[in-house]
PDB file of C-alpha atoms in Angstrom:
ATOM      1  CA  MET C   1     146.607 121.979 116.508  1.00  0.00           C
ATOM      2  CA  LYS C   2     148.201 120.740 113.286  1.00  0.00           C
ATOM      3  CA  LYS C   3     149.063 124.304 112.317  1.00  0.00           C
ATOM      4  CA  LEU C   4     150.780 124.898 115.667  1.00  0.00           C
ATOM      5  CA  LEU C   5     152.700 121.643 115.287  1.00  0.00           C
ATOM      6  CA  CYS C   6     153.910 122.644 111.802  1.00  0.00           C
ATOM      7  CA  ILE C   7     155.011 126.066 113.107  1.00  0.00           C
ATOM      8  CA  TRP C   8     156.873 124.395 115.971  1.00  0.00           C
ATOM      9  CA  LEU C   9     158.612 121.969 113.595  1.00  0.00           C
ATOM     10  CA  VAL C  10     159.697 124.754 111.229  1.00  0.00           C
ATOM     11  CA  THR C  11     160.964 126.832 114.174  1.00  0.00           C
ATOM     12  CA  ALA C  12     162.915 123.840 115.502  1.00  0.00           C
ATOM     13  CA  VAL C  13     164.521 123.170 112.118  1.00  0.00           C
ATOM     14  CA  VAL C  14     165.512 126.819 111.686  1.00  0.00           C
ATOM     15  CA  SER C  15     167.003 127.045 115.182  1.00  0.00           C
ATOM     16  CA  LEU C  16     168.979 123.838 114.679  1.00  0.00           C
ATOM     17  CA  HIS C  17     170.345 124.594 111.240  1.00  0.00           C
ATOM     18  CA  ALA C  18     170.572 128.372 110.952  1.00  0.00           C
ATOM     19  CA  HIS C  19     174.087 128.429 112.335  1.00  0.00           C
ATOM     20  CA  PRO C  20     176.113 125.257 111.610  1.00  0.00           C
ATOM     21  CA  GLY C  21     179.859 125.129 112.166  1.00  0.00           C
ATOM     22  CA  ILE C  22     182.502 125.997 109.560  1.00  0.00           C
ATOM     23  CA  GLY C  23     185.565 124.712 111.420  1.00  0.00           C
ATOM     24  CA  ILE C  24     187.771 122.311 109.458  1.00  0.00           C
ATOM     25  CA  VAL C  25     191.611 122.307 109.524  1.00  0.00           C
ATOM     26  CA  LYS C  26     194.581 120.047 108.806  1.00  0.00           C
ATOM     27  CA  ASP C  27     197.851 119.734 110.694  1.00  0.00           C
ATOM     28  CA  SER C  28     201.316 119.478 109.156  1.00  0.00           C
ATOM     29  CA  LYS C  29     201.120 115.651 109.123  1.00  0.00           C
ATOM     30  CA  GLY C  30     197.865 115.578 107.160  1.00  0.00           C
ATOM     31  CA  ASN C  31     195.505 114.750 110.045  1.00  0.00           C
ATOM     32  CA  LEU C  32     192.148 116.488 109.685  1.00  0.00           C
ATOM     33  CA  PHE C  33     190.067 118.069 112.477  1.00  0.00           C
ATOM     34  CA  TYR C  34     186.497 119.340 112.244  1.00  0.00           C
ATOM     35  CA  THR C  35     183.566 120.370 114.437  1.00  0.00           C
ATOM     36  CA  ASP C  36     180.093 118.853 114.674  1.00  0.00           C
ATOM     37  CA  LEU C  37     179.073 121.484 117.290  1.00  0.00           C
ATOM     38  CA  SER C  38     179.247 118.981 120.145  1.00  0.00           C
ATOM     39  CA  LYS C  39     182.895 117.882 119.825  1.00  0.00           C
ATOM     40  CA  ILE C  40     185.956 118.059 117.609  1.00  0.00           C
ATOM     41  CA  LEU C  41     186.588 114.976 115.498  1.00  0.00           C
ATOM     42  CA  LYS C  42     189.890 113.838 114.036  1.00  0.00           C
ATOM     43  CA  ILE C  43     190.436 111.862 110.827  1.00  0.00           C
ATOM     44  CA  SER C  44     193.956 110.464 110.849  1.00  0.00           C
ATOM     45  CA  VAL C  45     196.064 110.024 107.742  1.00  0.00           C
ATOM     46  CA  ASP C  46     195.143 106.304 107.802  1.00  0.00           C
ATOM     47  CA  GLY C  47     191.419 107.211 107.739  1.00  0.00           C
ATOM     48  CA  LYS C  48     190.678 106.366 111.371  1.00  0.00           C
ATOM     49  CA  LYS C  49     188.112 108.663 113.021  1.00  0.00           C
ATOM     50  CA  THR C  50     188.408 109.569 116.716  1.00  0.00           C
ATOM     51  CA  VAL C  51     187.210 112.270 119.109  1.00  0.00           C
ATOM     52  CA  ALA C  52     189.972 114.862 119.515  1.00  0.00           C
ATOM     53  CA  VAL C  53     188.179 117.254 121.890  1.00  0.00           C
ATOM     54  CA  PRO C  54     184.961 116.096 123.611  1.00  0.00           C
ATOM     55  CA  ASN C  55     182.044 118.222 124.809  1.00  0.00           C
ATOM     56  CA  VAL C  56     182.784 121.541 123.111  1.00  0.00           C
ATOM     57  CA  HIS C  57     180.421 123.715 121.063  1.00  0.00           C
ATOM     58  CA  SER C  58     182.804 125.302 118.546  1.00  0.00           C
ATOM     59  CA  HIS C  59     181.806 126.964 115.286  1.00  0.00           C
ATOM     60  CA  GLU C  60     185.365 127.819 114.245  1.00  0.00           C
ATOM     61  CA  ILE C  61     188.729 126.206 114.945  1.00  0.00           C
ATOM     62  CA  TYR C  62     192.321 127.203 114.214  1.00  0.00           C
ATOM     63  CA  MET C  63     195.565 125.232 113.827  1.00  0.00           C
ATOM     64  CA  ASP C  64     198.831 127.069 114.478  1.00  0.00           C
ATOM     65  CA  ALA C  65     202.212 126.412 112.849  1.00  0.00           C
ATOM     66  CA  ASN C  66     203.154 124.002 115.672  1.00  0.00           C
ATOM     67  CA  ASP C  67     200.001 121.858 115.235  1.00  0.00           C
ATOM     68  CA  ASN C  68     198.298 123.213 118.362  1.00  0.00           C
ATOM     69  CA  LEU C  69     194.523 123.328 117.856  1.00  0.00           C
ATOM     70  CA  TYR C  70     192.356 126.158 119.200  1.00  0.00           C
ATOM     71  CA  GLY C  71     188.601 126.439 119.640  1.00  0.00           C
ATOM     72  CA  GLU C  72     185.806 127.762 121.801  1.00  0.00           C
ATOM     73  CA  HIS C  73     183.019 126.376 123.925  1.00  0.00           C
ATOM     74  CA  VAL C  74     179.773 128.379 123.984  1.00  0.00           C
ATOM     75  CA  TRP C  75     176.618 127.390 125.854  1.00  0.00           C
ATOM     76  CA  TYR C  76     173.295 128.745 127.092  1.00  0.00           C
ATOM     77  CA  THR C  77     172.462 128.398 130.776  1.00  0.00           C
ATOM     78  CA  GLY C  78     168.679 128.239 130.265  1.00  0.00           C
ATOM     79  CA  GLU C  79     165.689 130.548 130.504  1.00  0.00           C
ATOM     80  CA  ALA C  80     165.884 130.871 134.292  1.00  0.00           C
ATOM     81  CA  SER C  81     169.235 132.678 134.228  1.00  0.00           C
ATOM     82  CA  ASN C  82     169.134 133.582 130.505  1.00  0.00           C
ATOM     83  CA  LYS C  83     172.902 133.766 130.128  1.00  0.00           C
ATOM     84  CA  TRP C  84     175.455 132.786 127.500  1.00  0.00           C
ATOM     85  CA  LEU C  85     178.836 131.582 128.720  1.00  0.00           C
ATOM     86  CA  PHE C  86     182.038 130.750 126.856  1.00  0.00           C
ATOM     87  CA  TYR C  87     185.712 129.906 127.173  1.00  0.00           C
ATOM     88  CA  TYR C  88     188.570 129.234 124.765  1.00  0.00           C
ATOM     89  CA  TRP C  89     190.607 126.037 124.747  1.00  0.00           C
ATOM     90  CA  THR C  90     193.639 124.551 123.041  1.00  0.00           C
ATOM     91  CA  ARG C  91     194.552 120.980 122.206  1.00  0.00           C
ATOM     92  CA  ARG C  92     198.308 120.760 122.292  1.00  0.00           C
ATOM     93  CA  ILE C  93     200.373 118.693 119.913  1.00  0.00           C
ATOM     94  CA  ASP C  94     200.737 116.023 122.618  1.00  0.00           C
ATOM     95  CA  GLY C  95     196.932 115.687 122.793  1.00  0.00           C
ATOM     96  CA  LYS C  96     196.514 117.469 126.123  1.00  0.00           C
ATOM     97  CA  ILE C  97     193.476 119.790 126.249  1.00  0.00           C
ATOM     98  CA  VAL C  98     193.977 123.038 128.165  1.00  0.00           C
ATOM     99  CA  LYS C  99     191.309 125.558 129.107  1.00  0.00           C
ATOM    100  CA  LEU C 100     192.656 129.025 128.295  1.00  0.00           C
ATOM    101  CA  GLN C 101     190.355 130.994 130.614  1.00  0.00           C
ATOM    102  CA  ASN C 102     187.622 130.663 133.187  1.00  0.00           C
ATOM    103  CA  ASP C 103     183.960 130.523 132.175  1.00  0.00           C
ATOM    104  CA  THR C 104     183.039 134.009 131.001  1.00  0.00           C
ATOM    105  CA  GLU C 105     179.610 135.565 130.514  1.00  0.00           C
ATOM    106  CA  GLY C 106     178.640 137.097 127.181  1.00  0.00           C
ATOM    107  CA  PHE C 107     180.508 137.111 123.888  1.00  0.00           C
ATOM    108  CA  GLU C 108     184.095 138.262 123.583  1.00  0.00           C
ATOM    109  CA  HIS C 109     185.893 139.468 120.460  1.00  0.00           C
ATOM    110  CA  THR C 110     189.498 139.743 121.674  1.00  0.00           C
ATOM    111  CA  PHE C 111     190.300 136.225 120.432  1.00  0.00           C
ATOM    112  CA  SER C 112     190.072 135.347 116.742  1.00  0.00           C
ATOM    113  CA  PHE C 113     190.346 132.115 114.775  1.00  0.00           C
ATOM    114  CA  VAL C 114     191.139 134.123 111.634  1.00  0.00           C
ATOM    115  CA  ARG C 115     194.946 134.169 111.499  1.00  0.00           C
ATOM    116  CA  ASP C 116     197.832 134.358 109.063  1.00  0.00           C
ATOM    117  CA  ALA C 117     201.098 132.389 108.965  1.00  0.00           C
ATOM    118  CA  LYS C 118     202.813 134.845 111.324  1.00  0.00           C
ATOM    119  CA  GLY C 119     200.205 134.324 114.043  1.00  0.00           C
ATOM    120  CA  ASN C 120     198.514 137.719 113.586  1.00  0.00           C
ATOM    121  CA  HIS C 121     194.780 137.499 114.218  1.00  0.00           C
ATOM    122  CA  TYR C 122     192.092 139.569 112.539  1.00  0.00           C
ATOM    123  CA  HIS C 123     188.925 141.206 113.869  1.00  0.00           C
ATOM    124  CA  ASN C 124     186.090 143.461 112.815  1.00  0.00           C
ATOM    125  CA  ARG C 125     184.110 145.814 115.019  1.00  0.00           C
ATOM    126  CA  LYS C 126     180.853 147.557 114.204  1.00  0.00           C
ATOM    127  CA  TRP C 127     180.444 151.271 114.732  1.00  0.00           C
ATOM    128  CA  THR C 128     177.458 153.522 114.065  1.00  0.00           C
ATOM    129  CA  ASP C 129     178.969 154.651 110.757  1.00  0.00           C
ATOM    130  CA  GLY C 130     180.446 151.340 109.546  1.00  0.00           C
ATOM    131  CA  PHE C 131     182.780 148.447 110.304  1.00  0.00           C
ATOM    132  CA  GLU C 132     186.368 148.735 111.442  1.00  0.00           C
ATOM    133  CA  PHE C 133     188.944 146.028 110.676  1.00  0.00           C
ATOM    134  CA  TYR C 134     192.142 145.531 112.625  1.00  0.00           C
ATOM    135  CA  ARG C 135     195.038 143.118 113.095  1.00  0.00           C
ATOM    136  CA  VAL C 136     196.390 142.035 116.479  1.00  0.00           C
ATOM    137  CA  LYS C 137     200.050 140.992 116.366  1.00  0.00           C
ATOM    138  CA  PRO C 138     201.580 138.299 118.619  1.00  0.00           C
ATOM    139  CA  ASP C 139     203.025 141.050 120.865  1.00  0.00           C
ATOM    140  CA  SER C 140     199.441 142.449 121.276  1.00  0.00           C
ATOM    141  CA  THR C 141     200.140 145.474 119.088  1.00  0.00           C
ATOM    142  CA  ILE C 142     196.960 146.575 117.300  1.00  0.00           C
ATOM    143  CA  GLU C 143     197.142 147.698 113.674  1.00  0.00           C
ATOM    144  CA  MET C 144     194.153 149.324 111.962  1.00  0.00           C
ATOM    145  CA  LEU C 145     193.518 147.896 108.472  1.00  0.00           C
ATOM    146  CA  GLY C 146     190.554 149.892 107.229  1.00  0.00           C
ATOM    147  CA  LYS C 147     187.038 151.115 107.831  1.00  0.00           C
ATOM    148  CA  GLY C 148     184.022 150.873 105.532  1.00  0.00           C
ATOM    149  CA  LYS C 149     180.247 150.793 105.341  1.00  0.00           C
ATOM    150  CA  PHE C 150     178.824 147.285 105.073  1.00  0.00           C
ATOM    151  CA  GLU C 151     175.501 145.640 105.918  1.00  0.00           C
ATOM    152  CA  ASP C 152     176.270 142.645 108.127  1.00  0.00           C
ATOM    153  CA  ILE C 153     179.751 141.084 108.296  1.00  0.00           C
ATOM    154  CA  ARG C 154     179.487 137.311 108.696  1.00  0.00           C
ATOM    155  CA  TRP C 155     182.498 134.976 108.295  1.00  0.00           C
ATOM    156  CA  MET C 156     186.085 135.996 107.575  1.00  0.00           C
ATOM    157  CA  PHE C 157     189.186 134.250 106.229  1.00  0.00           C
ATOM    158  CA  CYS C 158     192.833 135.267 106.012  1.00  0.00           C
ATOM    159  CA  THR C 159     195.503 133.867 103.693  1.00  0.00           C
ATOM    160  CA  GLU C 160     198.927 132.927 105.024  1.00  0.00           C
ATOM    161  CA  GLY C 161     200.288 136.177 103.593  1.00  0.00           C
ATOM    162  CA  GLY C 162     197.756 138.382 105.379  1.00  0.00           C
ATOM    163  CA  THR C 163     195.101 139.097 102.731  1.00  0.00           C
ATOM    164  CA  LEU C 164     191.708 139.273 104.427  1.00  0.00           C
ATOM    165  CA  TYR C 165     188.411 138.158 102.880  1.00  0.00           C
ATOM    166  CA  PHE C 166     184.990 138.552 104.463  1.00  0.00           C
ATOM    167  CA  ILE C 167     181.329 137.883 103.732  1.00  0.00           C
ATOM    168  CA  ASP C 168     178.824 140.719 103.854  1.00  0.00           C
ATOM    169  CA  LEU C 169     175.507 138.836 103.507  1.00  0.00           C
ATOM    170  CA  ASP C 170     175.616 137.855  99.781  1.00  0.00           C
ATOM    171  CA  LYS C 171     178.889 139.568  98.867  1.00  0.00           C
ATOM    172  CA  ILE C 172     182.580 138.786  99.345  1.00  0.00           C
ATOM    173  CA  TYR C 173     185.147 141.540  99.833  1.00  0.00           C
ATOM    174  CA  GLN C 174     188.918 141.532  99.882  1.00  0.00           C
ATOM    175  CA  LEU C 175     190.875 143.788 102.224  1.00  0.00           C
ATOM    176  CA  LYS C 176     194.501 144.204 101.166  1.00  0.00           C
ATOM    177  CA  ASN C 177     196.941 147.048 101.772  1.00  0.00           C
ATOM    178  CA  GLY C 178     194.162 149.103 103.323  1.00  0.00           C
ATOM    179  CA  GLN C 179     191.920 148.840 100.243  1.00  0.00           C
ATOM    180  CA  PHE C 180     188.514 147.135 100.050  1.00  0.00           C
ATOM    181  CA  ARG C 181     187.619 145.343  96.820  1.00  0.00           C
ATOM    182  CA  LEU C 182     184.342 143.601  95.978  1.00  0.00           C
ATOM    183  CA  ILE C 183     185.254 140.249  94.387  1.00  0.00           C
ATOM    184  CA  ALA C 184     181.823 138.573  94.196  1.00  0.00           C
ATOM    185  CA  SER C 185     178.167 139.486  94.716  1.00  0.00           C
ATOM    186  CA  ASP C 186     174.697 137.938  94.459  1.00  0.00           C
ATOM    187  CA  LEU C 187     176.097 134.658  95.763  1.00  0.00           C
ATOM    188  CA  ILE C 188     172.899 133.400  97.334  1.00  0.00           C
ATOM    189  CA  GLU C 189     171.096 130.561  95.596  1.00  0.00           C
ATOM    190  CA  LYS C 190     168.364 128.462  97.168  1.00  0.00           C
ATOM    191  CA  THR C 191     167.352 124.873  96.606  1.00  0.00           C
ATOM    192  CA  PRO C 192     163.864 123.691  97.667  1.00  0.00           C
ATOM    193  CA  LEU C 193     165.206 121.951 100.790  1.00  0.00           C
ATOM    194  CA  PHE C 194     167.097 125.045 101.975  1.00  0.00           C
ATOM    195  CA  SER C 195     164.744 127.763 100.719  1.00  0.00           C
ATOM    196  CA  TRP C 196     163.772 128.775 104.287  1.00  0.00           C
ATOM    197  CA  LEU C 197     167.225 130.214 105.039  1.00  0.00           C
ATOM    198  CA  ASP C 198     167.541 133.988 105.316  1.00  0.00           C
ATOM    199  CA  LYS C 199     170.419 136.085 103.972  1.00  0.00           C
ATOM    200  CA  ARG C 200     172.354 135.960 107.243  1.00  0.00           C
ATOM    201  CA  HIS C 201     172.511 132.165 107.160  1.00  0.00           C
ATOM    202  CA  SER C 202     172.908 131.418 103.457  1.00  0.00           C
ATOM    203  CA  VAL C 203     176.644 131.880 102.859  1.00  0.00           C
ATOM    204  CA  PHE C 204     179.188 130.250 105.177  1.00  0.00           C
ATOM    205  CA  GLY C 205     182.855 129.170 105.184  1.00  0.00           C
ATOM    206  CA  LEU C 206     185.595 130.849 103.132  1.00  0.00           C
ATOM    207  CA  TRP C 207     188.991 129.465 102.156  1.00  0.00           C
ATOM    208  CA  ALA C 208     191.584 129.737  99.381  1.00  0.00           C
ATOM    209  CA  ASP C 209     194.027 127.585  97.413  1.00  0.00           C
ATOM    210  CA  ASP C 210     197.744 128.206  96.860  1.00  0.00           C
ATOM    211  CA  ALA C 211     196.974 130.468  93.893  1.00  0.00           C
ATOM    212  CA  GLU C 212     194.629 132.482  96.154  1.00  0.00           C
ATOM    213  CA  ASN C 213     191.510 131.573  94.247  1.00  0.00           C
ATOM    214  CA  VAL C 214     188.729 132.019  96.807  1.00  0.00           C
ATOM    215  CA  TYR C 215     186.106 129.392  97.633  1.00  0.00           C
ATOM    216  CA  VAL C 216     182.849 129.817  99.509  1.00  0.00           C
ATOM    217  CA  ALA C 217     180.219 127.413 100.837  1.00  0.00           C
ATOM    218  CA  VAL C 218     176.782 128.582  99.700  1.00  0.00           C
ATOM    219  CA  TYR C 219     174.766 126.702 102.292  1.00  0.00           C
ATOM    220  CA  SER C 220     171.345 127.688 100.915  1.00  0.00           C
ATOM    221  CA  GLY C 221     172.331 126.525  97.423  1.00  0.00           C
ATOM    222  CA  GLN C 222     174.004 123.263  98.503  1.00  0.00           C
ATOM    223  CA  LYS C 223     177.150 124.121  96.546  1.00  0.00           C
ATOM    224  CA  ILE C 224     180.702 125.418  96.704  1.00  0.00           C
ATOM    225  CA  LYS C 225     181.592 128.335  94.459  1.00  0.00           C
ATOM    226  CA  LYS C 226     185.007 129.375  93.231  1.00  0.00           C
ATOM    227  CA  ILE C 227     185.936 133.017  92.686  1.00  0.00           C
ATOM    228  CA  ALA C 228     188.956 133.121  90.386  1.00  0.00           C
ATOM    229  CA  ALA C 229     191.502 135.931  90.354  1.00  0.00           C
ATOM    230  CA  ASN C 230     189.852 137.408  87.225  1.00  0.00           C
ATOM    231  CA  GLY C 231     186.457 137.523  88.991  1.00  0.00           C
ATOM    232  CA  THR C 232     184.930 134.500  87.249  1.00  0.00           C
ATOM    233  CA  VAL C 233     182.490 132.660  89.542  1.00  0.00           C
ATOM    234  CA  SER C 234     181.874 128.943  88.981  1.00  0.00           C
ATOM    235  CA  THR C 235     180.493 125.955  90.871  1.00  0.00           C
ATOM    236  CA  ILE C 236     183.009 123.226  91.727  1.00  0.00           C
ATOM    237  CA  TYR C 237     180.922 121.072  94.078  1.00  0.00           C
ATOM    238  CA  GLN C 238     177.236 120.247  94.560  1.00  0.00           C
ATOM    239  CA  SER C 239     175.975 118.427  97.656  1.00  0.00           C
ATOM    240  CA  LYS C 240     173.421 115.652  97.288  1.00  0.00           C
ATOM    241  CA  LEU C 241     170.102 114.850  98.971  1.00  0.00           C
ATOM    242  CA  ASN C 242     169.668 116.798 102.243  1.00  0.00           C
ATOM    243  CA  TRP C 243     173.357 117.660 102.729  1.00  0.00           C
ATOM    244  CA  SER C 244     174.943 121.069 102.198  1.00  0.00           C
ATOM    245  CA  PRO C 245     178.517 122.415 102.564  1.00  0.00           C
ATOM    246  CA  THR C 246     179.477 124.824 105.345  1.00  0.00           C
ATOM    247  CA  GLY C 247     183.276 124.799 105.047  1.00  0.00           C
ATOM    248  CA  GLY C 248     186.244 123.228 103.325  1.00  0.00           C
ATOM    249  CA  LEU C 249     189.945 123.208 102.579  1.00  0.00           C
ATOM    250  CA  PHE C 250     192.527 121.908 100.100  1.00  0.00           C
ATOM    251  CA  ASP C 251     195.298 119.542 101.165  1.00  0.00           C
ATOM    252  CA  LYS C 252     198.881 119.605  99.879  1.00  0.00           C
ATOM    253  CA  GLN C 253     197.934 117.282  96.999  1.00  0.00           C
ATOM    254  CA  GLY C 254     195.143 119.591  95.813  1.00  0.00           C
ATOM    255  CA  ASN C 255     192.286 117.372  97.003  1.00  0.00           C
ATOM    256  CA  LEU C 256     189.179 119.130  98.325  1.00  0.00           C
ATOM    257  CA  TRP C 257     187.814 118.270 101.780  1.00  0.00           C
ATOM    258  CA  VAL C 258     184.218 119.416 102.286  1.00  0.00           C
ATOM    259  CA  LEU C 259     182.512 119.887 105.650  1.00  0.00           C
ATOM    260  CA  GLU C 260     178.784 119.200 105.237  1.00  0.00           C
ATOM    261  CA  THR C 261     175.734 119.487 107.495  1.00  0.00           C
ATOM    262  CA  SER C 262     172.412 117.719 106.891  1.00  0.00           C
ATOM    263  CA  LEU C 263     168.855 118.743 107.659  1.00  0.00           C
ATOM    264  CA  THR C 264     168.862 116.085 110.370  1.00  0.00           C
ATOM    265  CA  ASN C 265     171.763 117.933 112.031  1.00  0.00           C
ATOM    266  CA  ASP C 266     174.380 115.316 111.128  1.00  0.00           C
ATOM    267  CA  VAL C 267     177.884 116.381 110.104  1.00  0.00           C
ATOM    268  CA  ARG C 268     180.315 114.653 107.762  1.00  0.00           C
ATOM    269  CA  VAL C 269     183.473 115.306 105.735  1.00  0.00           C
ATOM    270  CA  GLN C 270     183.745 114.392 102.047  1.00  0.00           C
ATOM    271  CA  LYS C 271     187.058 114.039 100.222  1.00  0.00           C
ATOM    272  CA  ILE C 272     186.959 115.054  96.556  1.00  0.00           C
ATOM    273  CA  GLU C 273     189.985 113.912  94.567  1.00  0.00           C
ATOM    274  CA  LYS C 274     191.759 116.664  92.651  1.00  0.00           C
ATOM    275  CA  SER C 275     190.961 115.007  89.315  1.00  0.00           C
ATOM    276  CA  LYS C 276     187.226 114.930  90.126  1.00  0.00           C
ATOM    277  CA  ILE C 277     186.800 118.564  91.135  1.00  0.00           C
ATOM    278  CA  ARG C 278     184.540 120.354  88.697  1.00  0.00           C
ATOM    279  CA  LYS C 279     186.573 122.951  86.841  1.00  0.00           C
ATOM    280  CA  SER C 280     183.736 125.162  85.726  1.00  0.00           C
ATOM    281  CA  GLU C 281     180.019 125.491  85.217  1.00  0.00           C
ATOM    282  CA  ILE C 282     178.213 126.490  82.021  1.00  0.00           C
ATOM    283  CA  PRO C 283     176.641 129.894  82.735  1.00  0.00           C
ATOM    284  CA  ILE C 284     172.849 129.839  82.619  1.00  0.00           C
ATOM    285  CA  ASN C 285     172.682 132.322  79.714  1.00  0.00           C
ATOM    286  CA  LEU C 286     174.920 130.099  77.559  1.00  0.00           C
ATOM    287  CA  LEU C 287     172.831 127.085  78.519  1.00  0.00           C
ATOM    288  CA  VAL C 288     169.646 128.864  77.419  1.00  0.00           C
ATOM    289  CA  ILE C 289     171.241 129.861  74.104  1.00  0.00           C
ATOM    290  CA  PHE C 290     172.362 126.257  73.554  1.00  0.00           C
ATOM    291  CA  LEU C 291     168.837 124.944  74.204  1.00  0.00           C
ATOM    292  CA  ILE C 292     167.259 127.516  71.869  1.00  0.00           C
ATOM    293  CA  LEU C 293     169.706 126.704  69.066  1.00  0.00           C
ATOM    294  CA  SER C 294     169.137 122.974  69.611  1.00  0.00           C
ATOM    295  CA  LEU C 295     165.362 123.428  69.311  1.00  0.00           C
ATOM    296  CA  LEU C 296     165.844 125.608  66.232  1.00  0.00           C
ATOM    297  CA  PHE C 297     167.981 122.988  64.484  1.00  0.00           C
ATOM    298  CA  LEU C 298     165.524 120.246  65.426  1.00  0.00           C
ATOM    299  CA  GLY C 299     162.687 122.341  64.011  1.00  0.00           C
ATOM    300  CA  ILE C 300     164.560 122.931  60.747  1.00  0.00           C
ATOM    301  CA  PHE C 301     165.413 119.232  60.503  1.00  0.00           C
ATOM    302  CA  PHE C 302     161.769 118.270  61.104  1.00  0.00           C
ATOM    303  CA  LEU C 303     160.446 120.743  58.501  1.00  0.00           C
ATOM    304  CA  ARG C 304     162.992 119.604  55.887  1.00  0.00           C
ATOM    305  CA  ALA C 305     162.117 115.960  56.492  1.00  0.00           C
ATOM    306  CA  ARG C 306     158.404 116.733  56.196  1.00  0.00           C
ATOM    307  CA  PHE C 307     158.883 118.796  53.023  1.00  0.00           C
ATOM    308  CA  LYS C 308     161.015 116.054  51.475  1.00  0.00           C
ATOM    309  CA  GLY C 309     158.338 113.481  52.296  1.00  0.00           C
ATOM    310  CA  LYS C 310     155.600 115.557  50.643  1.00  0.00           C
ATOM    311  CA  LYS C 311     157.771 116.097  47.573  1.00  0.00           C
ATOM    312  CA  GLN C 312     158.376 112.372  47.139  1.00  0.00           C
ATOM    313  CA  ALA C 313     154.675 111.672  47.616  1.00  0.00           C
ATOM    314  CA  SER C 314     153.719 114.154  44.860  1.00  0.00           C
ATOM    315  CA  LYS C 315     156.247 112.566  42.485  1.00  0.00           C
ATOM    316  CA  SER C 316     154.892 109.074  43.055  1.00  0.00           C
ATOM    317  CA  TYR C 317     151.394 110.300  42.344  1.00  0.00           C
TER     318      TYR C 317
END
């Protein structure tokens, strides 16, 4: 009985936390919006928190150039009918929430929350021999960007200028001017609390700063990693206790806003001042070398002190 209870608890935890939301955006005035998978919350410039869009299950959200917010609502009808339904919605700048379509069965991929400054939205589609990436322009024109062989495309992000980044399990690729480039690999790290996560649910939200350094939330490792233009990978943020990052963004002042999910399924946003963001992390190999050299110097110091003590003792005799 106890064994069955433990299995049920583990299964419940995995189902609750395997797929948290990554949606966090800011409007032109500095107001912040984020998802907790049951609603969209707003943190105003003055710090006041309110519900912006109630009763929506959205993993991603998007803010256009006119401060209109877009999201989805996805839900399961139950075992009797065994159906998934969805619709897309928008919250206009005046606060009015508009449903963009009727309830639709299944999962649709004609709408994307991955967009550039011109309003183009980006998609990927799996074929038997690989993944195809394409851009849909505001006039509905479709432009093919490239095709390549990858394992399992997860989250994607696009810069304002149209450079696409995407996660393939534990790797991050860049797609620019029709060329794929691997910019980071072996990203997955696991802490004891999040060691149960599989590859598909270990690496989450992607974003970039003005210099197009790329940042990724390593959910299983409870940290945010930075991939610099020269390929250097470093840790700039580490979550505490049972919290872990799933998304983030930088504001106009360079402060980091981190979307975090806990093992108790709570969601919060942390603001990290620009001056407090960790610039780099000592690589593990350098740390090991430092420890070895420290022990070596301590050993030499101990032996010299012991030899000196014996020498003085022999003289006194």
